[in-house]
Amino acid sequence: MFSLSLSSLSFLLPILIYAAVATASTQFIKLPLLHKTQHPNQNSFSRSHPHPHPHHHRHRQTLKSPVISGAFAGSGQYFISLHIGSPPQPLLLVADTGSDLIWVKCSACRNCSLHSPRSTFLSRHSSSFYPHHCFQSTCRNLVPHPHPNTCNHTKLHSPCRYEYSYADGSLTSGFFSQEIITFNTTTAQQLQFKDFNFGCGFHNSGPSITGGSFNGANGVMGLGRGPISFSSQLGRRFGNKFSYCLMDYTLSPPPTSFLVIGSEQNDVVGVNSKINFTPLLMNPISPTFYYIGIKSVYVDDVKLRINPSVWSIDELGNGGTIIDSGTTLTLLAEPAYREILTAFKRRVKLPSPAEPILGFDLCVNVSGGLSTSYPKLSFELVGGSVFRPPQGNYFIETSDLVECLAMQPINQESGPSVIGNLMQQGFLFEFDRDRSRLGFSRHGCAIP
């Protein structure tokens, strides 16, 4: 088990509109991913270890969801809008490729006047809500996250209880349940999926899931590699592939982008020839994560002296590098981070701000009025592809006229490095689990 920071920053990000499309040949459903911002912190989610995903049927339909940036609530996440229950209740979930469990804040109230609208899932108001029994095979998929007392042998109908803890002591627990999820399409159709498994969290505590970094969120949508994740459950119907774009929060007006579950035939015309691929690596100790292999790092086309072992997964499952939409900043192994930081400090000649910015080792004052140009950063990946993020992905405005290097050293020696959602902005990322590869491209994100 490894914990990753849901750290966040104080900038405003666009809010996109929920939309959906359905055509005669292919279905498209668009859910908002909301980016939320706050000051950086080290509150951490404890990432689960999934189980090998089951066989997926190769359908060619596609579920397509709008990706939305959610600065309105002030955190550092992207969200998806999901409708759960009968009648459907709209909720906003953190889109997280670094975990499997889908869970929402729940209430068993009968008189729910004390709850603000859309703040929690009201299980008693849904006619289709069904908590799994503790002896069902679905409950066993929660290992190692069932509640310690999930099966009470003194009761014939003990529900399947889950308990999911985080590194800072945060905890969500409740019933692992089944529901109907609904997507409204722009053609006035409704697409429903039954037997959708999720955690109904009746007890949620701790700063990671009740503090400022979680403002506006009703739960977490796990998109990891395990069988209970959102991408796995819907992947059984739509194919074993998903993709998304996390749009640049600085763009105005905000462009619409999408989370796509399945393999879309015509969504990225002209992109396939421009997409780069790198293998997705497996770590048996942490099979939830989407690992990629980094060979080298360059600053202004100068290769940094980083020992390749810094990026490798050792025999105990430690190390490696993962792609995580649920972490804001990019977190790097200490030796790699120090080399990158030193290289930038040598090349960036702008003055430092009057006061240090908490959580950042390199910040500059950009009050000169001229456009700022930073050194070029690039990652050479296994397979020969090169990831070249624009400077806005690794230097961000943290306060008025102050910009900082949006990276931090990983705070666990054994933990993987993390390519966070800021570094991913403006790229189409395609997670192809059948071929075990990650595709990425600067083309194909913005949809007219």
PDB file of C-alpha atoms in Angstrom, residues 9 11 13 35 78 245-251 327-331 344 360 374-375 377 379 387-397 403-408 418-429 440-442 445:
ATOM      1  CA  LEU A   9      -2.724  24.883  -5.542  1.00  0.00           C
ATOM      2  CA  PHE A  11      -5.303  29.017  -9.085  1.00  0.00           C
ATOM      3  CA  LEU A  13      -9.574  26.605 -13.427  1.00  0.00           C
ATOM      4  CA  HIS A  35     -10.234  20.743 -11.348  1.00  0.00           C
ATOM      5  CA  TYR A  78     -10.549  17.117 -11.771  1.00  0.00           C
ATOM      6  CA  CYS A 245      -7.710  15.202 -21.560  1.00  0.00           C
ATOM      7  CA  LEU A 246      -7.112  17.505 -18.608  1.00  0.00           C
ATOM      8  CA  MET A 247      -7.410  20.935 -20.140  1.00  0.00           C
ATOM      9  CA  ASP A 248      -5.112  23.833 -19.321  1.00  0.00           C
ATOM     10  CA  TYR A 249      -6.747  25.906 -16.595  1.00  0.00           C
ATOM     11  CA  THR A 250      -5.274  29.122 -18.052  1.00  0.00           C
ATOM     12  CA  LEU A 251      -7.178  28.895 -21.344  1.00  0.00           C
ATOM     13  CA  THR A 327      -2.375  14.023  -7.624  1.00  0.00           C
ATOM     14  CA  THR A 328      -1.877  17.670  -8.555  1.00  0.00           C
ATOM     15  CA  LEU A 329       1.868  18.237  -8.372  1.00  0.00           C
ATOM     16  CA  THR A 330       4.525  16.022  -9.915  1.00  0.00           C
ATOM     17  CA  LEU A 331       6.347  14.120  -7.167  1.00  0.00           C
ATOM     18  CA  PHE A 344      16.515  24.877 -13.257  1.00  0.00           C
ATOM     19  CA  PHE A 360       8.016  25.043  -3.274  1.00  0.00           C
ATOM     20  CA  TYR A 374      11.693  28.827 -18.735  1.00  0.00           C
ATOM     21  CA  PRO A 375      14.108  26.012 -19.608  1.00  0.00           C
ATOM     22  CA  LEU A 377      11.897  19.942 -19.729  1.00  0.00           C
ATOM     23  CA  PHE A 379      11.314  12.912 -20.349  1.00  0.00           C
ATOM     24  CA  PHE A 387       7.199  13.497 -23.309  1.00  0.00           C
ATOM     25  CA  ARG A 388       7.734  17.265 -23.723  1.00  0.00           C
ATOM     26  CA  PRO A 389       5.319  19.210 -21.514  1.00  0.00           C
ATOM     27  CA  PRO A 390       4.922  22.956 -22.132  1.00  0.00           C
ATOM     28  CA  GLN A 391       6.375  25.240 -19.475  1.00  0.00           C
ATOM     29  CA  GLY A 392       2.921  26.028 -18.115  1.00  0.00           C
ATOM     30  CA  ASN A 393       2.718  22.408 -16.939  1.00  0.00           C
ATOM     31  CA  TYR A 394       5.706  22.695 -14.619  1.00  0.00           C
ATOM     32  CA  PHE A 395       5.858  26.418 -13.754  1.00  0.00           C
ATOM     33  CA  ILE A 396       2.591  27.694 -12.316  1.00  0.00           C
ATOM     34  CA  GLU A 397       1.322  30.918 -10.802  1.00  0.00           C
ATOM     35  CA  GLU A 403       5.461  31.464 -10.362  1.00  0.00           C
ATOM     36  CA  CYS A 404       6.917  28.264  -8.912  1.00  0.00           C
ATOM     37  CA  LEU A 405       8.332  24.959 -10.118  1.00  0.00           C
ATOM     38  CA  ALA A 406       5.369  22.593  -9.670  1.00  0.00           C
ATOM     39  CA  MET A 407       7.368  19.621  -8.445  1.00  0.00           C
ATOM     40  CA  GLN A 408       8.179  18.198  -5.051  1.00  0.00           C
ATOM     41  CA  VAL A 418       4.198  10.520  -9.757  1.00  0.00           C
ATOM     42  CA  ILE A 419       3.354  12.427 -12.925  1.00  0.00           C
ATOM     43  CA  GLY A 420       0.523  14.573 -11.556  1.00  0.00           C
ATOM     44  CA  ASN A 421      -2.413  16.183 -13.293  1.00  0.00           C
ATOM     45  CA  LEU A 422      -0.719  19.563 -13.782  1.00  0.00           C
ATOM     46  CA  MET A 423       2.034  17.925 -15.829  1.00  0.00           C
ATOM     47  CA  GLN A 424      -0.625  16.122 -17.884  1.00  0.00           C
ATOM     48  CA  GLN A 425      -2.574  19.247 -18.907  1.00  0.00           C
ATOM     49  CA  GLY A 426      -3.233  19.750 -22.590  1.00  0.00           C
ATOM     50  CA  PHE A 427      -2.397  16.162 -23.590  1.00  0.00           C
ATOM     51  CA  LEU A 428      -4.624  13.354 -24.739  1.00  0.00           C
ATOM     52  CA  PHE A 429      -3.716  10.278 -22.658  1.00  0.00           C
ATOM     53  CA  PHE A 440      -0.080  10.548 -25.428  1.00  0.00           C
ATOM     54  CA  SER A 441      -0.473  13.429 -27.854  1.00  0.00           C
ATOM     55  CA  ARG A 442      -0.742  17.237 -27.860  1.00  0.00           C
ATOM     56  CA  CYS A 445      -8.023  17.309 -26.754  1.00  0.00           C
TER      57      CYS A 445
END
